[in-house]
PDB file of N, CA, C and O in Angstrom:
ATOM      1  N   MET A   1     -15.310  22.796  15.512  1.00 54.00           N
ATOM      2  CA  MET A   1     -15.366  22.332  14.249  1.00 54.00           C
ATOM      3  C   MET A   1     -17.072  22.808  13.741  1.00 54.00           C
ATOM      4  O   MET A   1     -17.652  22.581  14.445  1.00 54.00           O
ATOM      5  N   LEU A   2     -16.696  23.759  12.596  1.00 56.00           N
ATOM      6  CA  LEU A   2     -18.431  24.350  12.324  1.00 56.00           C
ATOM      7  C   LEU A   2     -19.077  23.604  11.640  1.00 56.00           C
ATOM      8  O   LEU A   2     -18.310  22.584  10.570  1.00 56.00           O
ATOM      9  N   PRO A   3     -20.255  23.240  11.856  1.00 51.00           N
ATOM     10  CA  PRO A   3     -21.068  22.627  11.133  1.00 51.00           C
ATOM     11  C   PRO A   3     -20.969  22.892   9.433  1.00 51.00           C
ATOM     12  O   PRO A   3     -20.732  24.384   9.398  1.00 51.00           O
ATOM     13  N   THR A   4     -21.270  21.749   8.622  1.00 58.00           N
ATOM     14  CA  THR A   4     -20.891  22.334   7.058  1.00 58.00           C
ATOM     15  C   THR A   4     -22.673  22.652   6.717  1.00 58.00           C
ATOM     16  O   THR A   4     -22.512  23.076   5.699  1.00 58.00           O
ATOM     17  N   THR A   5     -24.043  22.635   7.322  1.00 61.00           N
ATOM     18  CA  THR A   5     -24.884  22.867   6.774  1.00 61.00           C
ATOM     19  C   THR A   5     -25.623  24.049   7.858  1.00 61.00           C
ATOM     20  O   THR A   5     -24.984  24.285   8.602  1.00 61.00           O
ATOM     21  N   SER A   6     -26.466  24.573   7.283  1.00 73.00           N
ATOM     22  CA  SER A   6     -27.070  25.749   7.828  1.00 73.00           C
ATOM     23  C   SER A   6     -28.057  25.422   8.807  1.00 73.00           C
ATOM     24  O   SER A   6     -28.419  26.138   9.521  1.00 73.00           O
ATOM     25  N   GLY A   7     -28.452  23.853   8.936  1.00 83.00           N
ATOM     26  CA  GLY A   7     -29.278  23.498   9.812  1.00 83.00           C
ATOM     27  C   GLY A   7     -28.565  23.532  11.290  1.00 83.00           C
ATOM     28  O   GLY A   7     -27.858  23.570  11.432  1.00 83.00           O
ATOM     29  N   PRO A   8     -29.567  22.908  12.114  1.00 91.00           N
ATOM     30  CA  PRO A   8     -29.427  22.631  13.661  1.00 91.00           C
ATOM     31  C   PRO A   8     -28.437  21.528  13.530  1.00 91.00           C
ATOM     32  O   PRO A   8     -28.366  20.681  12.828  1.00 91.00           O
ATOM     33  N   ARG A   9     -27.598  21.843  14.353  1.00 93.00           N
ATOM     34  CA  ARG A   9     -26.709  20.855  14.766  1.00 93.00           C
ATOM     35  C   ARG A   9     -27.249  19.555  15.521  1.00 93.00           C
ATOM     36  O   ARG A   9     -28.210  19.892  16.388  1.00 93.00           O
ATOM     37  N   ARG A  10     -27.013  18.449  15.093  1.00 94.00           N
ATOM     38  CA  ARG A  10     -27.683  17.010  15.846  1.00 94.00           C
ATOM     39  C   ARG A  10     -27.113  16.980  17.296  1.00 94.00           C
ATOM     40  O   ARG A  10     -25.778  16.665  17.365  1.00 94.00           O
ATOM     41  N   MET A  11     -27.659  16.458  18.069  1.00 95.00           N
ATOM     42  CA  MET A  11     -27.244  16.379  19.520  1.00 95.00           C
ATOM     43  C   MET A  11     -27.504  15.017  19.809  1.00 95.00           C
ATOM     44  O   MET A  11     -28.741  14.247  19.356  1.00 95.00           O
ATOM     45  N   MET A  12     -26.698  14.073  20.387  1.00 96.00           N
ATOM     46  CA  MET A  12     -26.596  12.868  20.503  1.00 96.00           C
ATOM     47  C   MET A  12     -26.711  12.795  22.193  1.00 96.00           C
ATOM     48  O   MET A  12     -25.892  13.530  23.128  1.00 96.00           O
ATOM     49  N   SER A  13     -27.163  11.792  22.526  1.00 94.00           N
ATOM     50  CA  SER A  13     -27.539  11.498  24.153  1.00 94.00           C
ATOM     51  C   SER A  13     -26.066  10.615  24.190  1.00 94.00           C
ATOM     52  O   SER A  13     -25.494  10.140  23.515  1.00 94.00           O
ATOM     53  N   GLU A  14     -25.988  10.383  25.714  1.00 94.00           N
ATOM     54  CA  GLU A  14     -24.838   9.435  26.208  1.00 94.00           C
ATOM     55  C   GLU A  14     -25.385   8.142  25.703  1.00 94.00           C
ATOM     56  O   GLU A  14     -24.190   7.421  25.074  1.00 94.00           O
ATOM     57  N   ALA A  15     -26.516   7.619  25.329  1.00 94.00           N
ATOM     58  CA  ALA A  15     -26.678   6.368  24.797  1.00 94.00           C
ATOM     59  C   ALA A  15     -25.982   6.288  23.532  1.00 94.00           C
ATOM     60  O   ALA A  15     -26.015   4.994  23.000  1.00 94.00           O
ATOM     61  N   GLU A  16     -26.598   7.246  22.754  1.00 95.00           N
ATOM     62  CA  GLU A  16     -26.373   7.329  21.376  1.00 95.00           C
ATOM     63  C   GLU A  16     -24.618   7.363  20.963  1.00 95.00           C
ATOM     64  O   GLU A  16     -24.210   6.178  20.479  1.00 95.00           O
ATOM     65  N   VAL A  17     -23.891   8.114  22.117  1.00 95.00           N
ATOM     66  CA  VAL A  17     -22.592   8.430  22.033  1.00 95.00           C
ATOM     67  C   VAL A  17     -22.150   6.727  22.246  1.00 95.00           C
ATOM     68  O   VAL A  17     -20.953   6.375  21.281  1.00 95.00           O
ATOM     69  N   ARG A  18     -22.384   6.341  23.223  1.00 94.00           N
ATOM     70  CA  ARG A  18     -22.065   4.895  23.970  1.00 94.00           C
ATOM     71  C   ARG A  18     -22.183   3.709  22.679  1.00 94.00           C
ATOM     72  O   ARG A  18     -21.148   2.822  22.351  1.00 94.00           O
ATOM     73  N   ALA A  19     -23.289   4.114  21.623  1.00 94.00           N
ATOM     74  CA  ALA A  19     -23.207   2.915  20.570  1.00 94.00           C
ATOM     75  C   ALA A  19     -22.575   3.082  19.623  1.00 94.00           C
ATOM     76  O   ALA A  19     -21.908   2.410  18.752  1.00 94.00           O
ATOM     77  N   VAL A  20     -21.772   4.530  19.462  1.00 92.00           N
ATOM     78  CA  VAL A  20     -20.676   4.867  18.463  1.00 92.00           C
ATOM     79  C   VAL A  20     -19.273   4.495  18.912  1.00 92.00           C
ATOM     80  O   VAL A  20     -18.639   3.839  18.213  1.00 92.00           O
ATOM     81  N   VAL A  21     -19.275   4.890  20.231  1.00 91.00           N
ATOM     82  CA  VAL A  21     -17.960   4.805  20.727  1.00 91.00           C
ATOM     83  C   VAL A  21     -18.119   3.951  21.897  1.00 91.00           C
ATOM     84  O   VAL A  21     -18.684   3.973  23.259  1.00 91.00           O
ATOM     85  N   PRO A  22     -17.455   2.751  21.633  1.00 90.00           N
ATOM     86  CA  PRO A  22     -17.622   1.463  22.259  1.00 90.00           C
ATOM     87  C   PRO A  22     -17.036   1.257  23.844  1.00 90.00           C
ATOM     88  O   PRO A  22     -15.960   0.870  24.264  1.00 90.00           O
ATOM     89  N   VAL A  23     -17.284   2.418  24.669  1.00 92.00           N
ATOM     90  CA  VAL A  23     -16.597   2.485  25.974  1.00 92.00           C
ATOM     91  C   VAL A  23     -17.879   2.453  27.212  1.00 92.00           C
ATOM     92  O   VAL A  23     -18.622   2.755  26.679  1.00 92.00           O
ATOM     93  N   SER A  24     -17.249   2.199  28.149  1.00 93.00           N
ATOM     94  CA  SER A  24     -17.946   2.352  29.350  1.00 93.00           C
ATOM     95  C   SER A  24     -18.333   3.485  29.724  1.00 93.00           C
ATOM     96  O   SER A  24     -17.775   4.903  29.187  1.00 93.00           O
ATOM     97  N   ARG A  25     -19.561   3.989  30.813  1.00 93.00           N
ATOM     98  CA  ARG A  25     -19.759   5.165  30.906  1.00 93.00           C
ATOM     99  C   ARG A  25     -18.619   5.925  32.052  1.00 93.00           C
ATOM    100  O   ARG A  25     -18.198   7.207  31.624  1.00 93.00           O
ATOM    101  N   SER A  26     -18.067   5.341  32.618  1.00 94.00           N
ATOM    102  CA  SER A  26     -17.081   5.701  33.434  1.00 94.00           C
ATOM    103  C   SER A  26     -15.653   6.062  32.340  1.00 94.00           C
ATOM    104  O   SER A  26     -15.140   6.965  32.667  1.00 94.00           O
ATOM    105  N   THR A  27     -15.557   5.565  31.540  1.00 93.00           N
ATOM    106  CA  THR A  27     -14.122   5.712  30.936  1.00 93.00           C
ATOM    107  C   THR A  27     -14.930   6.833  29.876  1.00 93.00           C
ATOM    108  O   THR A  27     -13.963   7.621  29.494  1.00 93.00           O
ATOM    109  N   LEU A  28     -15.794   6.970  29.303  1.00 93.00           N
ATOM    110  CA  LEU A  28     -16.194   8.065  28.668  1.00 93.00           C
ATOM    111  C   LEU A  28     -15.957   9.149  29.640  1.00 93.00           C
ATOM    112  O   LEU A  28     -15.468  10.425  29.047  1.00 93.00           O
ATOM    113  N   TRP A  29     -16.730   9.360  30.808  1.00 93.00           N
ATOM    114  CA  TRP A  29     -16.622  10.694  31.877  1.00 93.00           C
ATOM    115  C   TRP A  29     -15.010  10.738  32.148  1.00 93.00           C
ATOM    116  O   TRP A  29     -14.798  12.005  31.695  1.00 93.00           O
ATOM    117  N   ARG A  30     -14.009  10.013  31.993  1.00 94.00           N
ATOM    118  CA  ARG A  30     -12.703   9.831  32.298  1.00 94.00           C
ATOM    119  C   ARG A  30     -11.965  10.610  31.067  1.00 94.00           C
ATOM    120  O   ARG A  30     -11.332  11.371  31.274  1.00 94.00           O
ATOM    121  N   MET A  31     -12.449  10.162  29.713  1.00 92.00           N
ATOM    122  CA  MET A  31     -11.935  10.580  28.373  1.00 92.00           C
ATOM    123  C   MET A  31     -12.460  11.840  28.568  1.00 92.00           C
ATOM    124  O   MET A  31     -11.152  13.244  28.094  1.00 92.00           O
ATOM    125  N   GLU A  32     -13.531  12.549  28.776  1.00 93.00           N
ATOM    126  CA  GLU A  32     -13.909  13.754  28.824  1.00 93.00           C
ATOM    127  C   GLU A  32     -13.267  14.849  29.721  1.00 93.00           C
ATOM    128  O   GLU A  32     -12.842  15.824  29.442  1.00 93.00           O
ATOM    129  N   ARG A  33     -13.332  14.521  31.136  1.00 94.00           N
ATOM    130  CA  ARG A  33     -12.359  14.947  31.833  1.00 94.00           C
ATOM    131  C   ARG A  33     -10.807  15.233  31.697  1.00 94.00           C
ATOM    132  O   ARG A  33     -10.621  16.406  31.826  1.00 94.00           O
ATOM    133  N   GLU A  34     -10.380  14.236  31.144  1.00 92.00           N
ATOM    134  CA  GLU A  34      -8.864  14.696  30.758  1.00 92.00           C
ATOM    135  C   GLU A  34      -8.675  15.213  29.343  1.00 92.00           C
ATOM    136  O   GLU A  34      -7.511  15.480  28.696  1.00 92.00           O
ATOM    137  N   GLY A  35      -9.983  15.362  29.026  1.00 91.00           N
ATOM    138  CA  GLY A  35      -9.868  15.960  27.667  1.00 91.00           C
ATOM    139  C   GLY A  35      -9.295  15.625  26.182  1.00 91.00           C
ATOM    140  O   GLY A  35      -8.905  15.913  25.229  1.00 91.00           O
ATOM    141  N   LYS A  36      -9.148  14.134  26.512  1.00 90.00           N
ATOM    142  CA  LYS A  36      -9.327  13.207  25.420  1.00 90.00           C
ATOM    143  C   LYS A  36     -10.613  12.656  24.449  1.00 90.00           C
ATOM    144  O   LYS A  36     -10.573  12.276  23.732  1.00 90.00           O
ATOM    145  N   PHE A  37     -11.822  13.436  24.687  1.00 93.00           N
ATOM    146  CA  PHE A  37     -13.142  13.662  24.292  1.00 93.00           C
ATOM    147  C   PHE A  37     -13.813  14.844  24.406  1.00 93.00           C
ATOM    148  O   PHE A  37     -13.582  15.188  25.384  1.00 93.00           O
ATOM    149  N   PRO A  38     -14.573  15.116  23.342  1.00 95.00           N
ATOM    150  CA  PRO A  38     -15.252  16.370  23.161  1.00 95.00           C
ATOM    151  C   PRO A  38     -16.088  16.113  24.695  1.00 95.00           C
ATOM    152  O   PRO A  38     -16.572  15.590  24.879  1.00 95.00           O
ATOM    153  N   PRO A  39     -16.136  17.662  25.107  1.00 94.00           N
ATOM    154  CA  PRO A  39     -17.256  17.949  26.355  1.00 94.00           C
ATOM    155  C   PRO A  39     -18.612  17.815  26.141  1.00 94.00           C
ATOM    156  O   PRO A  39     -18.979  18.303  24.595  1.00 94.00           O
ATOM    157  N   ALA A  40     -19.235  17.184  26.919  1.00 95.00           N
ATOM    158  CA  ALA A  40     -20.816  17.407  26.980  1.00 95.00           C
ATOM    159  C   ALA A  40     -21.308  18.861  27.168  1.00 95.00           C
ATOM    160  O   ALA A  40     -20.821  19.871  27.626  1.00 95.00           O
ATOM    161  N   THR A  41     -22.342  18.986  26.742  1.00 94.00           N
ATOM    162  CA  THR A  41     -23.325  20.296  27.077  1.00 94.00           C
ATOM    163  C   THR A  41     -24.447  19.988  27.559  1.00 94.00           C
ATOM    164  O   THR A  41     -25.324  19.036  26.950  1.00 94.00           O
ATOM    165  N   TYR A  42     -24.745  20.817  28.936  1.00 95.00           N
ATOM    166  CA  TYR A  42     -25.655  20.412  29.536  1.00 95.00           C
ATOM    167  C   TYR A  42     -26.798  21.114  28.983  1.00 95.00           C
ATOM    168  O   TYR A  42     -26.617  22.741  28.668  1.00 95.00           O
ATOM    169  N   ILE A  43     -28.080  20.931  28.659  1.00 94.00           N
ATOM    170  CA  ILE A  43     -29.167  21.501  27.987  1.00 94.00           C
ATOM    171  C   ILE A  43     -30.262  21.628  28.981  1.00 94.00           C
ATOM    172  O   ILE A  43     -31.267  22.317  28.803  1.00 94.00           O
ATOM    173  N   SER A  44     -30.010  21.103  30.135  1.00 94.00           N
ATOM    174  CA  SER A  44     -30.865  21.305  31.310  1.00 94.00           C
ATOM    175  C   SER A  44     -30.017  20.764  32.445  1.00 94.00           C
ATOM    176  O   SER A  44     -29.107  20.109  32.498  1.00 94.00           O
ATOM    177  N   ALA A  45     -30.785  20.905  33.698  1.00 92.00           N
ATOM    178  CA  ALA A  45     -30.137  20.769  34.857  1.00 92.00           C
ATOM    179  C   ALA A  45     -29.292  18.689  34.755  1.00 92.00           C
ATOM    180  O   ALA A  45     -28.510  18.687  35.457  1.00 92.00           O
ATOM    181  N   ASN A  46     -30.388  18.352  34.570  1.00 91.00           N
ATOM    182  CA  ASN A  46     -30.159  16.691  34.695  1.00 91.00           C
ATOM    183  C   ASN A  46     -29.970  16.103  32.967  1.00 91.00           C
ATOM    184  O   ASN A  46     -29.712  14.733  32.989  1.00 91.00           O
ATOM    185  N   ARG A  47     -29.608  16.747  32.039  1.00 94.00           N
ATOM    186  CA  ARG A  47     -29.416  16.381  30.669  1.00 94.00           C
ATOM    187  C   ARG A  47     -28.109  16.898  30.194  1.00 94.00           C
ATOM    188  O   ARG A  47     -28.185  18.129  29.465  1.00 94.00           O
ATOM    189  N   ARG A  48     -27.142  16.226  29.729  1.00 94.00           N
ATOM    190  CA  ARG A  48     -26.129  16.250  28.643  1.00 94.00           C
ATOM    191  C   ARG A  48     -26.041  15.792  27.434  1.00 94.00           C
ATOM    192  O   ARG A  48     -26.918  14.723  27.334  1.00 94.00           O
ATOM    193  N   VAL A  49     -25.532  16.560  26.761  1.00 96.00           N
ATOM    194  CA  VAL A  49     -25.428  16.165  25.158  1.00 96.00           C
ATOM    195  C   VAL A  49     -23.856  16.221  24.469  1.00 96.00           C
ATOM    196  O   VAL A  49     -23.724  17.455  24.853  1.00 96.00           O
ATOM    197  N   TRP A  50     -23.952  15.482  23.419  1.00 96.00           N
ATOM    198  CA  TRP A  50     -22.787  15.895  22.622  1.00 96.00           C
ATOM    199  C   TRP A  50     -23.305  15.938  21.170  1.00 96.00           C
ATOM    200  O   TRP A  50     -24.339  15.386  20.701  1.00 96.00           O
ATOM    201  N   PHE A  51     -22.365  16.986  20.628  1.00 96.00           N
ATOM    202  CA  PHE A  51     -22.773  17.266  19.175  1.00 96.00           C
ATOM    203  C   PHE A  51     -22.213  16.266  18.226  1.00 96.00           C
ATOM    204  O   PHE A  51     -20.811  16.127  18.107  1.00 96.00           O
ATOM    205  N   GLU A  52     -23.025  15.791  17.364  1.00 95.00           N
ATOM    206  CA  GLU A  52     -22.597  14.901  16.425  1.00 95.00           C
ATOM    207  C   GLU A  52     -21.447  15.217  15.733  1.00 95.00           C
ATOM    208  O   GLU A  52     -20.161  14.451  15.489  1.00 95.00           O
ATOM    209  N   ASP A  53     -21.112  16.500  15.017  1.00 94.00           N
ATOM    210  CA  ASP A  53     -19.900  16.906  14.405  1.00 94.00           C
ATOM    211  C   ASP A  53     -18.780  16.775  15.154  1.00 94.00           C
ATOM    212  O   ASP A  53     -17.578  16.549  14.640  1.00 94.00           O
ATOM    213  N   GLN A  54     -18.827  16.933  16.446  1.00 94.00           N
ATOM    214  CA  GLN A  54     -17.713  16.797  17.458  1.00 94.00           C
ATOM    215  C   GLN A  54     -17.183  15.495  17.461  1.00 94.00           C
ATOM    216  O   GLN A  54     -15.802  15.484  17.616  1.00 94.00           O
ATOM    217  N   ILE A  55     -18.222  14.706  17.832  1.00 94.00           N
ATOM    218  CA  ILE A  55     -17.609  13.179  17.768  1.00 94.00           C
ATOM    219  C   ILE A  55     -17.194  12.748  16.461  1.00 94.00           C
ATOM    220  O   ILE A  55     -15.999  12.063  16.495  1.00 94.00           O
ATOM    221  N   ILE A  56     -17.624  13.022  15.520  1.00 92.00           N
ATOM    222  CA  ILE A  56     -17.169  12.631  14.218  1.00 92.00           C
ATOM    223  C   ILE A  56     -15.846  13.625  14.059  1.00 92.00           C
ATOM    224  O   ILE A  56     -14.765  12.812  13.773  1.00 92.00           O
ATOM    225  N   ALA A  57     -15.572  14.699  14.550  1.00 91.00           N
ATOM    226  CA  ALA A  57     -14.199  15.120  14.405  1.00 91.00           C
ATOM    227  C   ALA A  57     -13.317  14.574  15.486  1.00 91.00           C
ATOM    228  O   ALA A  57     -12.121  14.123  14.774  1.00 91.00           O
ATOM    229  N   TRP A  58     -13.809  14.138  16.533  1.00 90.00           N
ATOM    230  CA  TRP A  58     -12.915  13.472  17.225  1.00 90.00           C
ATOM    231  C   TRP A  58     -12.378  11.749  16.697  1.00 90.00           C
ATOM    232  O   TRP A  58     -11.414  11.645  16.782  1.00 90.00           O
ATOM    233  N   GLN A  59     -13.291  11.336  16.007  1.00 89.00           N
ATOM    234  CA  GLN A  59     -13.292  10.005  15.519  1.00 89.00           C
ATOM    235  C   GLN A  59     -12.011  10.305  14.254  1.00 89.00           C
ATOM    236  O   GLN A  59     -11.172   9.409  13.748  1.00 89.00           O
ATOM    237  N   ASN A  60     -12.095  11.162  13.730  1.00 87.00           N
ATOM    238  CA  ASN A  60     -11.184  11.600  12.409  1.00 87.00           C
ATOM    239  C   ASN A  60      -9.868  11.930  13.053  1.00 87.00           C
ATOM    240  O   ASN A  60      -8.815  11.570  12.271  1.00 87.00           O
ATOM    241  N   GLN A  61      -9.622  12.225  14.314  1.00 85.00           N
ATOM    242  CA  GLN A  61      -8.352  12.753  14.645  1.00 85.00           C
ATOM    243  C   GLN A  61      -7.623  11.888  15.542  1.00 85.00           C
ATOM    244  O   GLN A  61      -6.379  12.075  15.975  1.00 85.00           O
ATOM    245  N   ILE A  62      -8.107  10.761  16.167  1.00 81.00           N
ATOM    246  CA  ILE A  62      -7.613   9.704  17.224  1.00 81.00           C
ATOM    247  C   ILE A  62      -6.670   8.904  16.460  1.00 81.00           C
ATOM    248  O   ILE A  62      -6.676   8.591  15.128  1.00 81.00           O
ATOM    249  N   ASP A  63      -5.630   8.511  16.971  1.00 67.00           N
ATOM    250  CA  ASP A  63      -4.598   7.864  16.563  1.00 67.00           C
ATOM    251  C   ASP A  63      -4.906   6.172  17.065  1.00 67.00           C
ATOM    252  O   ASP A  63      -5.887   5.752  17.438  1.00 67.00           O
ATOM    253  N   GLY A  64      -4.330   5.269  15.686  1.00 64.00           N
ATOM    254  CA  GLY A  64      -4.904   4.090  15.628  1.00 64.00           C
ATOM    255  C   GLY A  64      -4.177   3.530  17.180  1.00 64.00           C
ATOM    256  O   GLY A  64      -3.534   3.859  17.989  1.00 64.00           O
ATOM    257  N   PHE A  65      -4.468   2.098  17.520  1.00 59.00           N
ATOM    258  CA  PHE A  65      -4.111   1.250  18.360  1.00 59.00           C
ATOM    259  C   PHE A  65      -2.509   1.063  18.174  1.00 59.00           C
ATOM    260  O   PHE A  65      -2.030   1.112  17.101  1.00 59.00           O
ATOM    261  N   SER A  66      -1.919   1.233  19.236  1.00 63.00           N
ATOM    262  CA  SER A  66      -0.724   1.764  19.454  1.00 63.00           C
ATOM    263  C   SER A  66      -0.216   0.566  20.441  1.00 63.00           C
ATOM    264  O   SER A  66      -0.641   0.698  21.859  1.00 63.00           O
ATOM    265  N   PRO A  67       0.612  -0.535  20.316  1.00 63.00           N
ATOM    266  CA  PRO A  67       0.500  -1.489  21.335  1.00 63.00           C
ATOM    267  C   PRO A  67       1.770  -1.055  22.264  1.00 63.00           C
ATOM    268  O   PRO A  67       2.065  -1.902  23.053  1.00 63.00           O
ATOM    269  N   TYR A  68       2.468  -0.221  22.070  1.00 67.00           N
ATOM    270  CA  TYR A  68       3.429   0.567  23.198  1.00 67.00           C
ATOM    271  C   TYR A  68       2.767   1.605  24.253  1.00 67.00           C
ATOM    272  O   TYR A  68       3.445   2.377  25.026  1.00 67.00           O
ATOM    273  N   ARG A  69       1.489   1.662  24.077  1.00 64.00           N
ATOM    274  CA  ARG A  69       0.414   2.713  24.694  1.00 64.00           C
ATOM    275  C   ARG A  69       0.830   2.461  26.276  1.00 64.00           C
ATOM    276  O   ARG A  69       0.968   1.103  26.535  1.00 64.00           O
ATOM    277  N   ARG A  70       0.724   3.364  27.448  1.00 63.00           N
ATOM    278  CA  ARG A  70       0.929   3.192  28.636  1.00 63.00           C
ATOM    279  C   ARG A  70      -0.521   2.416  28.970  1.00 63.00           C
ATOM    280  O   ARG A  70      -1.778   2.244  28.495  1.00 63.00           O
ATOM    281  N   ARG A  71      -0.115   1.164  29.825  1.00 62.00           N
ATOM    282  CA  ARG A  71      -1.355   0.264  30.517  1.00 62.00           C
ATOM    283  C   ARG A  71      -0.997   0.365  32.041  1.00 62.00           C
ATOM    284  O   ARG A  71      -0.084  -0.270  32.340  1.00 62.00           O
ATOM    285  N   GLY A  72      -1.702   0.651  32.822  1.00 60.00           N
ATOM    286  CA  GLY A  72      -1.622   0.484  34.135  1.00 60.00           C
ATOM    287  C   GLY A  72      -0.049   1.272  34.507  1.00 60.00           C
ATOM    288  O   GLY A  72       0.071   2.408  34.251  1.00 60.00           O
ATOM    289  N   ASN A  73       0.051   0.539  35.176  1.00 56.00           N
ATOM    290  CA  ASN A  73       2.002   0.818  36.228  1.00 56.00           C
ATOM    291  C   ASN A  73       2.893   0.489  35.128  1.00 56.00           C
ATOM    292  O   ASN A  73       3.962   0.722  35.552  1.00 56.00           O
ATOM    293  N   ARG A  74       2.556  -0.221  34.176  1.00 56.00           N
ATOM    294  CA  ARG A  74       3.962  -0.852  33.415  1.00 56.00           C
ATOM    295  C   ARG A  74       3.811  -0.397  32.059  1.00 56.00           C
ATOM    296  O   ARG A  74       2.740   0.077  31.795  1.00 56.00           O
ATOM    297  N   ARG A  75       4.961  -0.571  31.449  1.00 53.00           N
ATOM    298  CA  ARG A  75       4.697  -0.184  30.068  1.00 53.00           C
ATOM    299  C   ARG A  75       5.370  -1.232  29.272  1.00 53.00           C
ATOM    300  O   ARG A  75       6.610  -1.480  29.539  1.00 53.00           O
ATOM    301  N   ARG A  76       4.844  -1.586  27.869  1.00 54.00           N
ATOM    302  CA  ARG A  76       5.636  -2.592  27.066  1.00 54.00           C
ATOM    303  C   ARG A  76       7.176  -2.125  26.380  1.00 54.00           C
ATOM    304  O   ARG A  76       7.199  -0.822  26.549  1.00 54.00           O
ATOM    305  N   ALA A  77       8.035  -2.661  26.587  1.00 56.00           N
ATOM    306  CA  ALA A  77       9.483  -2.164  25.946  1.00 56.00           C
ATOM    307  C   ALA A  77       9.182  -2.259  24.534  1.00 56.00           C
ATOM    308  O   ALA A  77       8.206  -2.672  23.808  1.00 56.00           O
ATOM    309  N   GLN A  78       9.959  -0.677  24.165  1.00 57.00           N
ATOM    310  CA  GLN A  78       9.875  -0.596  22.784  1.00 57.00           C
ATOM    311  C   GLN A  78      10.676  -1.348  21.857  1.00 57.00           C
ATOM    312  O   GLN A  78      11.665  -2.364  22.684  1.00 57.00           O
ATOM    313  N   PRO A  79      10.480  -1.589  20.507  1.00 60.00           N
ATOM    314  CA  PRO A  79      11.426  -2.936  19.778  1.00 60.00           C
ATOM    315  C   PRO A  79      12.598  -2.631  20.102  1.00 60.00           C
ATOM    316  O   PRO A  79      13.570  -3.706  20.211  1.00 60.00           O
ATOM    317  N   ASP A  80      13.331  -1.768  20.134  1.00 62.00           N
ATOM    318  CA  ASP A  80      14.676  -1.141  20.173  1.00 62.00           C
ATOM    319  C   ASP A  80      15.367  -1.144  21.587  1.00 62.00           C
ATOM    320  O   ASP A  80      16.538  -1.202  21.908  1.00 62.00           O
ATOM    321  N   GLN A  81      14.393  -1.097  22.786  1.00 60.00           N
ATOM    322  CA  GLN A  81      14.995  -1.318  24.086  1.00 60.00           C
ATOM    323  C   GLN A  81      15.135  -2.820  24.402  1.00 60.00           C
ATOM    324  O   GLN A  81      14.438  -3.677  24.362  1.00 60.00           O
ATOM    325  N   PRO A  82      16.309  -3.138  25.445  1.00 61.00           N
ATOM    326  CA  PRO A  82      16.145  -4.386  25.939  1.00 61.00           C
ATOM    327  C   PRO A  82      15.028  -4.570  26.723  1.00 61.00           C
ATOM    328  O   PRO A  82      14.599  -3.431  27.560  1.00 61.00           O
ATOM    329  N   VAL A  83      14.636  -5.757  27.361  1.00 61.00           N
ATOM    330  CA  VAL A  83      13.604  -6.072  28.116  1.00 61.00           C
ATOM    331  C   VAL A  83      14.160  -6.321  29.472  1.00 61.00           C
ATOM    332  O   VAL A  83      15.233  -7.115  29.328  1.00 61.00           O
ATOM    333  N   ALA A  84      13.815  -5.727  30.267  1.00 61.00           N
ATOM    334  CA  ALA A  84      14.457  -5.900  32.048  1.00 61.00           C
ATOM    335  C   ALA A  84      14.207  -7.161  32.284  1.00 61.00           C
ATOM    336  O   ALA A  84      13.234  -7.963  32.084  1.00 61.00           O
ATOM    337  N   PRO A  85      15.188  -8.111  32.649  1.00 64.00           N
ATOM    338  CA  PRO A  85      14.720  -9.694  33.590  1.00 64.00           C
ATOM    339  C   PRO A  85      14.007  -9.486  34.379  1.00 64.00           C
ATOM    340  O   PRO A  85      13.893  -8.511  35.442  1.00 64.00           O
ATOM    341  N   SER A  86      13.214 -10.403  34.734  1.00 58.00           N
ATOM    342  CA  SER A  86      12.015 -10.509  35.721  1.00 58.00           C
ATOM    343  C   SER A  86      12.629 -10.935  36.915  1.00 58.00           C
ATOM    344  O   SER A  86      13.462 -12.078  37.143  1.00 58.00           O
TER     345      SER A  86
END
């Protein structure tokens, strides 16, 4: 997504991103690795940042909570599927 203004794009540190997206460092890293979160950009050897416009675009496109999403090794039964006996 291209910025809408002609000024510089705002860069956000990991702490600023985690203040907006309430996940742990490891979850943020995993989501980024799996392509579920915008990739960081390294501006020096040990400093990575995210562009604010990419974070906003990601927030606007993610799906809401789904009670049927995968969790670990199991998955909840869909409403029209019978539940297997335990």
